Amino acid sequence: MKLKFSLISRRQFLNTLFGGWVVAFLSGSFYALLKFAFPTLGKEPDFVVLNAKDFLDIPFNSVKPFAWGGKLGFIFKRPDNKTVALKGVCTHMECNIAYKPEDKKFYCPCHKGWFDMDGKVLEGPPPKPLEFFELTQEGEKLIVAKKGIKVELPKA
Amino acid sequence: MSCQRLKNWIEDRYDLDGLRGFAKHKLIPVHRYEVLYYTGGLAMFLFIIQFITGMVLSFYYIPYFEQAHKSIIEIVTKLNMGWFFRSLHHWGAQLSIGVLFIHVFSTLLLKSYRKPRELLWITGFILLGISIFFGLSGYFLLWDERAFAAVRVATGGAGNLPVIGGFIKSFLRGGIDVTGDTLTRFYAFHVSVLPILTLILMGIHIALVQYHGMSVPISEEKNVRKHVPFFPNVLYKDFIIWLVALGVVVTLSILMPPEIGKKADTLAAPPENIKPEWYFLFLFQTLKLFPGDLMGLNGEMIAIVLISLGILFFFLIPFFDRRSARGEKSPVFTWIGIIYTAYFIVMTIIGFLT
């Protein structure tokens, strides 16, 4: 069937075609740029393996730092001789925390947050307690893992 | 080629009379608050100092996390006048941001943002945001303990925004954590992305000022008795102010060169009594006001959302203030302006003293 009048003019058709092409081209380019500019995100490790010798004979009431991925972790020998592992990062604004042996507390200097030995918030703005890890020893190796993660090391 | 021939050569090709006419007719109104007109030009002058000193510093700075800190120490200790140019860049930045705050708050209080100058306000606001980001990214390039903690807090804070927070945070950091990748990224922001945006926006901002002419506060509209020509009266005054500013920057640079802290260690706690740069103190103090837990909700997120809303309102103020857009007095917005200004000043002072 031939229409008497065209629903759109030739000009409109061409403008839409070219306009659509320009939009498609620009958004494709922009998307590619964004994809490039955004980093591929890594994630926090599920576990790390440390050398037991370096960490188990630290004095009571002290901490020793280790690298939990890109973040700070602490092996903490409590005054009651229990050894635990925790993430040394404040839950407020992600500053690294420090252990104050004289007060037996963890302290974040950025916004004056205080945590007790179990990671509970005592004072200041942190919204959540500190994150603790599971600590297991297998011979020479000390395995620090997120709570609830089962780690099986390959037998050497 | 003699001067006359050069002049003829140019005049054959370009319409200089048009420019002369524009220069002749650029008039500046005289009234009680005219001194505030000079803050914009002063900010521009300080930006020029930043561009020049920044260019020469980038000849020597190494934007790689293992060498960045050392390269700054070498600039300061081994290069001819290196200490001086780093110091100039530091103090130029402090003064630029100080002058920008005076510029923006005086615009706010005199309501120069009102119709038809809304776009001037918008471009100026974005320029202020860019300048603060300039400050943060430039500060991070030191790669010392304080800079490291500051960037963790600032990017982490942005991460608390609902929905888009995580996106912004990882974009700024170049990963999930603040690492060497963040340094490279901040260097790119500092020396390429932000300067180009600044030049474009500053061009638009200044062109808009030429287009609209100077704004006269509503209360002074009847009191303007005369106008003085920009060329040469006001320009000469501009030069005087710039010269004084240059003197201040140089004096501060020589007498109080900036420090550099210990090299950043991703596994060390930040130093005691750490504080951000002074223009973040009002945010820092605001964050301290909020407890970690507010009626079962995350206090930090509430704080960040409230701060963002406050800033958004500030940004859109020309569109809320309908009365001054009609040229009427608008006391409510005068009070809002005073509250914003007072909040900024008081919180900055409290942050400074505690």
PDB file of N, CA and C in Angstrom, chain B residues 113-209:
ATOM      1  N   TYR B 113      24.835  35.880  43.542  1.00  0.00           N
ATOM      2  CA  TYR B 113      24.449  34.704  42.767  1.00  0.00           C
ATOM      3  C   TYR B 113      23.087  34.880  42.124  1.00  0.00           C
ATOM      4  N   ARG B 114      22.353  35.962  42.518  1.00  0.00           N
ATOM      5  CA  ARG B 114      20.953  36.047  42.101  1.00  0.00           C
ATOM      6  C   ARG B 114      20.840  36.272  40.582  1.00  0.00           C
ATOM      7  N   LYS B 115      19.646  36.033  40.084  1.00  0.00           N
ATOM      8  CA  LYS B 115      19.380  36.184  38.662  1.00  0.00           C
ATOM      9  C   LYS B 115      19.993  37.497  38.164  1.00  0.00           C
ATOM     10  N   PRO B 116      20.700  37.560  37.070  1.00  0.00           N
ATOM     11  CA  PRO B 116      20.924  36.512  36.062  1.00  0.00           C
ATOM     12  C   PRO B 116      22.262  35.786  36.208  1.00  0.00           C
ATOM     13  N   ARG B 117      22.855  35.747  37.400  1.00  0.00           N
ATOM     14  CA  ARG B 117      24.226  35.245  37.503  1.00  0.00           C
ATOM     15  C   ARG B 117      24.304  33.827  38.072  1.00  0.00           C
ATOM     16  N   GLU B 118      23.244  33.040  37.922  1.00  0.00           N
ATOM     17  CA  GLU B 118      23.253  31.696  38.511  1.00  0.00           C
ATOM     18  C   GLU B 118      24.411  30.852  37.993  1.00  0.00           C
ATOM     19  N   LEU B 119      24.702  30.989  36.691  1.00  0.00           N
ATOM     20  CA  LEU B 119      25.761  30.142  36.127  1.00  0.00           C
ATOM     21  C   LEU B 119      27.135  30.530  36.662  1.00  0.00           C
ATOM     22  N   LEU B 120      27.294  31.795  37.015  1.00  0.00           N
ATOM     23  CA  LEU B 120      28.547  32.215  37.639  1.00  0.00           C
ATOM     24  C   LEU B 120      28.733  31.504  38.967  1.00  0.00           C
ATOM     25  N   TRP B 121      27.637  31.429  39.718  1.00  0.00           N
ATOM     26  CA  TRP B 121      27.681  30.731  41.016  1.00  0.00           C
ATOM     27  C   TRP B 121      28.032  29.260  40.808  1.00  0.00           C
ATOM     28  N   ILE B 122      27.362  28.632  39.830  1.00  0.00           N
ATOM     29  CA  ILE B 122      27.577  27.206  39.584  1.00  0.00           C
ATOM     30  C   ILE B 122      29.026  26.944  39.184  1.00  0.00           C
ATOM     31  N   THR B 123      29.530  27.714  38.210  1.00  0.00           N
ATOM     32  CA  THR B 123      30.918  27.461  37.787  1.00  0.00           C
ATOM     33  C   THR B 123      31.879  27.755  38.938  1.00  0.00           C
ATOM     34  N   GLY B 124      31.597  28.815  39.707  1.00  0.00           N
ATOM     35  CA  GLY B 124      32.471  29.137  40.827  1.00  0.00           C
ATOM     36  C   GLY B 124      32.469  28.048  41.878  1.00  0.00           C
ATOM     37  N   PHE B 125      31.280  27.502  42.152  1.00  0.00           N
ATOM     38  CA  PHE B 125      31.184  26.439  43.150  1.00  0.00           C
ATOM     39  C   PHE B 125      31.990  25.218  42.703  1.00  0.00           C
ATOM     40  N   ILE B 126      31.848  24.858  41.417  1.00  0.00           N
ATOM     41  CA  ILE B 126      32.597  23.702  40.928  1.00  0.00           C
ATOM     42  C   ILE B 126      34.100  23.988  41.018  1.00  0.00           C
ATOM     43  N   LEU B 127      34.494  25.231  40.719  1.00  0.00           N
ATOM     44  CA  LEU B 127      35.918  25.580  40.822  1.00  0.00           C
ATOM     45  C   LEU B 127      36.409  25.449  42.263  1.00  0.00           C
ATOM     46  N   LEU B 128      35.568  25.811  43.220  1.00  0.00           N
ATOM     47  CA  LEU B 128      35.965  25.652  44.621  1.00  0.00           C
ATOM     48  C   LEU B 128      36.149  24.171  44.952  1.00  0.00           C
ATOM     49  N   GLY B 129      35.196  23.354  44.493  1.00  0.00           N
ATOM     50  CA  GLY B 129      35.313  21.905  44.706  1.00  0.00           C
ATOM     51  C   GLY B 129      36.590  21.366  44.087  1.00  0.00           C
ATOM     52  N   ILE B 130      36.869  21.792  42.866  1.00  0.00           N
ATOM     53  CA  ILE B 130      38.089  21.356  42.188  1.00  0.00           C
ATOM     54  C   ILE B 130      39.316  21.791  42.987  1.00  0.00           C
ATOM     55  N   SER B 131      39.284  23.018  43.512  1.00  0.00           N
ATOM     56  CA  SER B 131      40.445  23.511  44.257  1.00  0.00           C
ATOM     57  C   SER B 131      40.688  22.680  45.502  1.00  0.00           C
ATOM     58  N   ILE B 132      39.605  22.282  46.165  1.00  0.00           N
ATOM     59  CA  ILE B 132      39.783  21.464  47.363  1.00  0.00           C
ATOM     60  C   ILE B 132      40.347  20.101  46.976  1.00  0.00           C
ATOM     61  N   PHE B 133      39.863  19.572  45.865  1.00  0.00           N
ATOM     62  CA  PHE B 133      40.405  18.300  45.397  1.00  0.00           C
ATOM     63  C   PHE B 133      41.862  18.462  44.959  1.00  0.00           C
ATOM     64  N   PHE B 134      42.181  19.619  44.378  1.00  0.00           N
ATOM     65  CA  PHE B 134      43.576  19.951  44.088  1.00  0.00           C
ATOM     66  C   PHE B 134      44.402  19.851  45.373  1.00  0.00           C
ATOM     67  N   GLY B 135      43.857  20.445  46.430  1.00  0.00           N
ATOM     68  CA  GLY B 135      44.569  20.450  47.711  1.00  0.00           C
ATOM     69  C   GLY B 135      44.804  19.042  48.221  1.00  0.00           C
ATOM     70  N   LEU B 136      43.737  18.236  48.212  1.00  0.00           N
ATOM     71  CA  LEU B 136      43.858  16.875  48.736  1.00  0.00           C
ATOM     72  C   LEU B 136      44.823  16.049  47.894  1.00  0.00           C
ATOM     73  N   SER B 137      44.674  16.138  46.559  1.00  0.00           N
ATOM     74  CA  SER B 137      45.529  15.302  45.701  1.00  0.00           C
ATOM     75  C   SER B 137      46.974  15.774  45.777  1.00  0.00           C
ATOM     76  N   GLY B 138      47.166  17.094  45.836  1.00  0.00           N
ATOM     77  CA  GLY B 138      48.532  17.605  45.924  1.00  0.00           C
ATOM     78  C   GLY B 138      49.165  17.209  47.235  1.00  0.00           C
ATOM     79  N   TYR B 139      48.368  17.250  48.287  1.00  0.00           N
ATOM     80  CA  TYR B 139      48.876  16.896  49.593  1.00  0.00           C
ATOM     81  C   TYR B 139      49.303  15.444  49.629  1.00  0.00           C
ATOM     82  N   PHE B 140      48.519  14.593  48.951  1.00  0.00           N
ATOM     83  CA  PHE B 140      48.805  13.157  48.961  1.00  0.00           C
ATOM     84  C   PHE B 140      50.128  12.838  48.265  1.00  0.00           C
ATOM     85  N   LEU B 141      50.519  13.703  47.316  1.00  0.00           N
ATOM     86  CA  LEU B 141      51.744  13.430  46.553  1.00  0.00           C
ATOM     87  C   LEU B 141      52.979  13.392  47.453  1.00  0.00           C
ATOM     88  N   LEU B 142      52.866  13.988  48.651  1.00  0.00           N
ATOM     89  CA  LEU B 142      53.995  13.910  49.586  1.00  0.00           C
ATOM     90  C   LEU B 142      54.267  12.475  50.000  1.00  0.00           C
ATOM     91  N   TRP B 143      53.185  11.660  49.987  1.00  0.00           N
ATOM     92  CA  TRP B 143      53.288  10.261  50.406  1.00  0.00           C
ATOM     93  C   TRP B 143      53.896  10.156  51.802  1.00  0.00           C
ATOM     94  N   ASP B 144      53.464  11.009  52.696  1.00  0.00           N
ATOM     95  CA  ASP B 144      53.909  10.834  54.080  1.00  0.00           C
ATOM     96  C   ASP B 144      52.748  10.323  54.936  1.00  0.00           C
ATOM     97  N   GLU B 145      53.039  10.031  56.201  1.00  0.00           N
ATOM     98  CA  GLU B 145      52.057   9.364  57.071  1.00  0.00           C
ATOM     99  C   GLU B 145      50.729  10.122  57.141  1.00  0.00           C
ATOM    100  N   ARG B 146      50.850  11.451  57.281  1.00  0.00           N
ATOM    101  CA  ARG B 146      49.643  12.239  57.466  1.00  0.00           C
ATOM    102  C   ARG B 146      48.797  12.254  56.196  1.00  0.00           C
ATOM    103  N   ALA B 147      49.483  12.420  55.055  1.00  0.00           N
ATOM    104  CA  ALA B 147      48.774  12.441  53.782  1.00  0.00           C
ATOM    105  C   ALA B 147      48.048  11.124  53.564  1.00  0.00           C
ATOM    106  N   PHE B 148      48.725  10.043  53.938  1.00  0.00           N
ATOM    107  CA  PHE B 148      48.157   8.716  53.726  1.00  0.00           C
ATOM    108  C   PHE B 148      46.868   8.553  54.518  1.00  0.00           C
ATOM    109  N   ALA B 149      46.925   8.928  55.812  1.00  0.00           N
ATOM    110  CA  ALA B 149      45.724   8.815  56.649  1.00  0.00           C
ATOM    111  C   ALA B 149      44.629   9.738  56.125  1.00  0.00           C
ATOM    112  N   ALA B 150      45.024  10.955  55.707  1.00  0.00           N
ATOM    113  CA  ALA B 150      44.031  11.925  55.241  1.00  0.00           C
ATOM    114  C   ALA B 150      43.273  11.393  54.029  1.00  0.00           C
ATOM    115  N   VAL B 151      44.001  10.775  53.106  1.00  0.00           N
ATOM    116  CA  VAL B 151      43.346  10.299  51.893  1.00  0.00           C
ATOM    117  C   VAL B 151      42.491   9.070  52.175  1.00  0.00           C
ATOM    118  N   ARG B 152      42.952   8.238  53.126  1.00  0.00           N
ATOM    119  CA  ARG B 152      42.119   7.106  53.521  1.00  0.00           C
ATOM    120  C   ARG B 152      40.793   7.589  54.068  1.00  0.00           C
ATOM    121  N   VAL B 153      40.851   8.577  54.942  1.00  0.00           N
ATOM    122  CA  VAL B 153      39.626   9.093  55.568  1.00  0.00           C
ATOM    123  C   VAL B 153      38.748   9.777  54.524  1.00  0.00           C
ATOM    124  N   ALA B 154      39.364  10.611  53.675  1.00  0.00           N
ATOM    125  CA  ALA B 154      38.564  11.375  52.711  1.00  0.00           C
ATOM    126  C   ALA B 154      37.892  10.445  51.700  1.00  0.00           C
ATOM    127  N   THR B 155      38.641   9.497  51.153  1.00  0.00           N
ATOM    128  CA  THR B 155      38.030   8.612  50.156  1.00  0.00           C
ATOM    129  C   THR B 155      37.069   7.645  50.837  1.00  0.00           C
ATOM    130  N   GLY B 156      37.432   7.199  52.068  1.00  0.00           N
ATOM    131  CA  GLY B 156      36.537   6.320  52.817  1.00  0.00           C
ATOM    132  C   GLY B 156      35.238   7.032  53.145  1.00  0.00           C
ATOM    133  N   GLY B 157      35.336   8.336  53.463  1.00  0.00           N
ATOM    134  CA  GLY B 157      34.150   9.123  53.772  1.00  0.00           C
ATOM    135  C   GLY B 157      33.234   9.198  52.572  1.00  0.00           C
ATOM    136  N   ALA B 158      33.816   9.428  51.396  1.00  0.00           N
ATOM    137  CA  ALA B 158      33.007   9.455  50.174  1.00  0.00           C
ATOM    138  C   ALA B 158      32.342   8.102  49.968  1.00  0.00           C
ATOM    139  N   GLY B 159      33.014   7.033  50.406  1.00  0.00           N
ATOM    140  CA  GLY B 159      32.465   5.690  50.262  1.00  0.00           C
ATOM    141  C   GLY B 159      31.217   5.459  51.092  1.00  0.00           C
ATOM    142  N   ASN B 160      30.961   6.343  52.072  1.00  0.00           N
ATOM    143  CA  ASN B 160      29.779   6.186  52.913  1.00  0.00           C
ATOM    144  C   ASN B 160      28.522   6.758  52.302  1.00  0.00           C
ATOM    145  N   LEU B 161      28.641   7.457  51.181  1.00  0.00           N
ATOM    146  CA  LEU B 161      27.446   7.954  50.514  1.00  0.00           C
ATOM    147  C   LEU B 161      26.614   6.764  50.055  1.00  0.00           C
ATOM    148  N   PRO B 162      25.301   6.855  50.227  1.00  0.00           N
ATOM    149  CA  PRO B 162      24.499   5.732  49.758  1.00  0.00           C
ATOM    150  C   PRO B 162      24.557   5.592  48.230  1.00  0.00           C
ATOM    151  N   VAL B 163      24.409   4.381  47.777  1.00  0.00           N
ATOM    152  CA  VAL B 163      24.342   4.003  46.362  1.00  0.00           C
ATOM    153  C   VAL B 163      25.634   4.266  45.590  1.00  0.00           C
ATOM    154  N   ILE B 164      26.022   5.543  45.398  1.00  0.00           N
ATOM    155  CA  ILE B 164      27.174   5.801  44.539  1.00  0.00           C
ATOM    156  C   ILE B 164      28.497   5.785  45.300  1.00  0.00           C
ATOM    157  N   GLY B 165      28.426   5.684  46.637  1.00  0.00           N
ATOM    158  CA  GLY B 165      29.634   5.796  47.461  1.00  0.00           C
ATOM    159  C   GLY B 165      30.747   4.838  47.068  1.00  0.00           C
ATOM    160  N   GLY B 166      30.399   3.550  46.980  1.00  0.00           N
ATOM    161  CA  GLY B 166      31.420   2.540  46.694  1.00  0.00           C
ATOM    162  C   GLY B 166      32.090   2.803  45.359  1.00  0.00           C
ATOM    163  N   PHE B 167      31.288   3.220  44.410  1.00  0.00           N
ATOM    164  CA  PHE B 167      31.741   3.536  43.073  1.00  0.00           C
ATOM    165  C   PHE B 167      32.787   4.668  43.099  1.00  0.00           C
ATOM    166  N   ILE B 168      32.438   5.766  43.798  1.00  0.00           N
ATOM    167  CA  ILE B 168      33.345   6.913  43.887  1.00  0.00           C
ATOM    168  C   ILE B 168      34.639   6.513  44.583  1.00  0.00           C
ATOM    169  N   LYS B 169      34.471   5.784  45.678  1.00  0.00           N
ATOM    170  CA  LYS B 169      35.631   5.401  46.482  1.00  0.00           C
ATOM    171  C   LYS B 169      36.636   4.599  45.655  1.00  0.00           C
ATOM    172  N   SER B 170      36.136   3.578  44.948  1.00  0.00           N
ATOM    173  CA  SER B 170      37.092   2.747  44.222  1.00  0.00           C
ATOM    174  C   SER B 170      37.651   3.500  43.015  1.00  0.00           C
ATOM    175  N   PHE B 171      36.868   4.414  42.463  1.00  0.00           N
ATOM    176  CA  PHE B 171      37.387   5.209  41.352  1.00  0.00           C
ATOM    177  C   PHE B 171      38.539   6.091  41.828  1.00  0.00           C
ATOM    178  N   LEU B 172      38.353   6.733  42.991  1.00  0.00           N
ATOM    179  CA  LEU B 172      39.398   7.613  43.503  1.00  0.00           C
ATOM    180  C   LEU B 172      40.627   6.812  43.911  1.00  0.00           C
ATOM    181  N   ARG B 173      40.392   5.670  44.568  1.00  0.00           N
ATOM    182  CA  ARG B 173      41.527   4.912  45.091  1.00  0.00           C
ATOM    183  C   ARG B 173      42.237   4.100  44.021  1.00  0.00           C
ATOM    184  N   GLY B 174      41.549   3.803  42.953  1.00  0.00           N
ATOM    185  CA  GLY B 174      42.142   2.903  41.955  1.00  0.00           C
ATOM    186  C   GLY B 174      42.233   1.486  42.473  1.00  0.00           C
ATOM    187  N   GLY B 175      41.346   1.118  43.382  1.00  0.00           N
ATOM    188  CA  GLY B 175      41.342  -0.234  43.947  1.00  0.00           C
ATOM    189  C   GLY B 175      40.553  -0.206  45.225  1.00  0.00           C
ATOM    190  N   ILE B 176      40.617  -1.297  46.018  1.00  0.00           N
ATOM    191  CA  ILE B 176      39.831  -1.258  47.249  1.00  0.00           C
ATOM    192  C   ILE B 176      40.553  -0.522  48.366  1.00  0.00           C
ATOM    193  N   ASP B 177      41.860  -0.417  48.277  1.00  0.00           N
ATOM    194  CA  ASP B 177      42.616   0.244  49.335  1.00  0.00           C
ATOM    195  C   ASP B 177      43.384   1.430  48.786  1.00  0.00           C
ATOM    196  N   VAL B 178      43.870   2.264  49.708  1.00  0.00           N
ATOM    197  CA  VAL B 178      44.786   3.329  49.309  1.00  0.00           C
ATOM    198  C   VAL B 178      46.176   2.703  49.160  1.00  0.00           C
ATOM    199  N   THR B 179      46.682   2.708  47.940  1.00  0.00           N
ATOM    200  CA  THR B 179      47.982   2.060  47.689  1.00  0.00           C
ATOM    201  C   THR B 179      48.796   2.938  46.748  1.00  0.00           C
ATOM    202  N   GLY B 180      49.875   2.378  46.226  1.00  0.00           N
ATOM    203  CA  GLY B 180      50.670   3.080  45.229  1.00  0.00           C
ATOM    204  C   GLY B 180      49.850   3.451  43.997  1.00  0.00           C
ATOM    205  N   ASP B 181      48.854   2.616  43.675  1.00  0.00           N
ATOM    206  CA  ASP B 181      47.985   2.934  42.529  1.00  0.00           C
ATOM    207  C   ASP B 181      47.239   4.244  42.764  1.00  0.00           C
ATOM    208  N   THR B 182      46.871   4.468  44.022  1.00  0.00           N
ATOM    209  CA  THR B 182      46.159   5.710  44.345  1.00  0.00           C
ATOM    210  C   THR B 182      47.065   6.912  44.096  1.00  0.00           C
ATOM    211  N   LEU B 183      48.346   6.749  44.403  1.00  0.00           N
ATOM    212  CA  LEU B 183      49.286   7.856  44.207  1.00  0.00           C
ATOM    213  C   LEU B 183      49.359   8.237  42.729  1.00  0.00           C
ATOM    214  N   THR B 184      49.509   7.225  41.869  1.00  0.00           N
ATOM    215  CA  THR B 184      49.590   7.486  40.432  1.00  0.00           C
ATOM    216  C   THR B 184      48.326   8.190  39.946  1.00  0.00           C
ATOM    217  N   ARG B 185      47.194   7.700  40.421  1.00  0.00           N
ATOM    218  CA  ARG B 185      45.909   8.265  40.045  1.00  0.00           C
ATOM    219  C   ARG B 185      45.783   9.722  40.501  1.00  0.00           C
ATOM    220  N   PHE B 186      46.179   9.975  41.750  1.00  0.00           N
ATOM    221  CA  PHE B 186      46.066  11.339  42.277  1.00  0.00           C
ATOM    222  C   PHE B 186      47.020  12.272  41.547  1.00  0.00           C
ATOM    223  N   TYR B 187      48.152  11.738  41.149  1.00  0.00           N
ATOM    224  CA  TYR B 187      49.083  12.549  40.363  1.00  0.00           C
ATOM    225  C   TYR B 187      48.416  12.953  39.047  1.00  0.00           C
ATOM    226  N   ALA B 188      47.772  11.980  38.403  1.00  0.00           N
ATOM    227  CA  ALA B 188      47.086  12.286  37.138  1.00  0.00           C
ATOM    228  C   ALA B 188      46.002  13.337  37.347  1.00  0.00           C
ATOM    229  N   PHE B 189      45.217  13.194  38.437  1.00  0.00           N
ATOM    230  CA  PHE B 189      44.207  14.207  38.734  1.00  0.00           C
ATOM    231  C   PHE B 189      44.875  15.578  38.898  1.00  0.00           C
ATOM    232  N   HIS B 190      45.955  15.563  39.685  1.00  0.00           N
ATOM    233  CA  HIS B 190      46.557  16.825  40.096  1.00  0.00           C
ATOM    234  C   HIS B 190      47.211  17.569  38.932  1.00  0.00           C
ATOM    235  N   VAL B 191      47.839  16.835  38.032  1.00  0.00           N
ATOM    236  CA  VAL B 191      48.582  17.545  36.987  1.00  0.00           C
ATOM    237  C   VAL B 191      47.910  17.528  35.624  1.00  0.00           C
ATOM    238  N   SER B 192      46.878  16.703  35.419  1.00  0.00           N
ATOM    239  CA  SER B 192      46.264  16.777  34.094  1.00  0.00           C
ATOM    240  C   SER B 192      44.761  16.986  34.133  1.00  0.00           C
ATOM    241  N   VAL B 193      44.031  16.179  34.883  1.00  0.00           N
ATOM    242  CA  VAL B 193      42.570  16.290  34.841  1.00  0.00           C
ATOM    243  C   VAL B 193      42.107  17.620  35.427  1.00  0.00           C
ATOM    244  N   LEU B 194      42.532  17.899  36.660  1.00  0.00           N
ATOM    245  CA  LEU B 194      42.036  19.100  37.335  1.00  0.00           C
ATOM    246  C   LEU B 194      42.506  20.397  36.673  1.00  0.00           C
ATOM    247  N   PRO B 195      43.782  20.512  36.251  1.00  0.00           N
ATOM    248  CA  PRO B 195      44.176  21.783  35.617  1.00  0.00           C
ATOM    249  C   PRO B 195      43.372  22.098  34.367  1.00  0.00           C
ATOM    250  N   ILE B 196      43.083  21.065  33.556  1.00  0.00           N
ATOM    251  CA  ILE B 196      42.332  21.341  32.327  1.00  0.00           C
ATOM    252  C   ILE B 196      40.913  21.777  32.663  1.00  0.00           C
ATOM    253  N   LEU B 197      40.286  21.053  33.608  1.00  0.00           N
ATOM    254  CA  LEU B 197      38.938  21.459  34.018  1.00  0.00           C
ATOM    255  C   LEU B 197      38.953  22.879  34.568  1.00  0.00           C
ATOM    256  N   THR B 198      40.007  23.198  35.352  1.00  0.00           N
ATOM    257  CA  THR B 198      40.099  24.535  35.937  1.00  0.00           C
ATOM    258  C   THR B 198      40.177  25.591  34.853  1.00  0.00           C
ATOM    259  N   LEU B 199      41.018  25.350  33.847  1.00  0.00           N
ATOM    260  CA  LEU B 199      41.170  26.347  32.784  1.00  0.00           C
ATOM    261  C   LEU B 199      39.858  26.562  32.050  1.00  0.00           C
ATOM    262  N   ILE B 200      39.170  25.468  31.743  1.00  0.00           N
ATOM    263  CA  ILE B 200      37.905  25.594  31.013  1.00  0.00           C
ATOM    264  C   ILE B 200      36.894  26.379  31.847  1.00  0.00           C
ATOM    265  N   LEU B 201      36.730  25.952  33.127  1.00  0.00           N
ATOM    266  CA  LEU B 201      35.718  26.597  33.964  1.00  0.00           C
ATOM    267  C   LEU B 201      36.082  28.041  34.274  1.00  0.00           C
ATOM    268  N   MET B 202      37.395  28.289  34.470  1.00  0.00           N
ATOM    269  CA  MET B 202      37.812  29.650  34.773  1.00  0.00           C
ATOM    270  C   MET B 202      37.538  30.537  33.561  1.00  0.00           C
ATOM    271  N   GLY B 203      37.778  29.997  32.356  1.00  0.00           N
ATOM    272  CA  GLY B 203      37.479  30.747  31.138  1.00  0.00           C
ATOM    273  C   GLY B 203      36.006  31.119  31.088  1.00  0.00           C
ATOM    274  N   ILE B 204      35.132  30.118  31.354  1.00  0.00           N
ATOM    275  CA  ILE B 204      33.692  30.390  31.318  1.00  0.00           C
ATOM    276  C   ILE B 204      33.323  31.412  32.390  1.00  0.00           C
ATOM    277  N   HIS B 205      33.878  31.213  33.585  1.00  0.00           N
ATOM    278  CA  HIS B 205      33.565  32.068  34.729  1.00  0.00           C
ATOM    279  C   HIS B 205      33.927  33.528  34.416  1.00  0.00           C
ATOM    280  N   ILE B 206      35.122  33.727  33.883  1.00  0.00           N
ATOM    281  CA  ILE B 206      35.572  35.100  33.613  1.00  0.00           C
ATOM    282  C   ILE B 206      34.794  35.694  32.440  1.00  0.00           C
ATOM    283  N   ALA B 207      34.520  34.864  31.432  1.00  0.00           N
ATOM    284  CA  ALA B 207      33.735  35.374  30.302  1.00  0.00           C
ATOM    285  C   ALA B 207      32.345  35.802  30.771  1.00  0.00           C
ATOM    286  N   LEU B 208      31.763  35.023  31.697  1.00  0.00           N
ATOM    287  CA  LEU B 208      30.432  35.384  32.208  1.00  0.00           C
ATOM    288  C   LEU B 208      30.470  36.692  32.995  1.00  0.00           C
ATOM    289  N   VAL B 209      31.578  36.909  33.723  1.00  0.00           N
ATOM    290  CA  VAL B 209      31.690  38.181  34.455  1.00  0.00           C
ATOM    291  C   VAL B 209      31.711  39.334  33.456  1.00  0.00           C
TER     292      VAL B 209
END
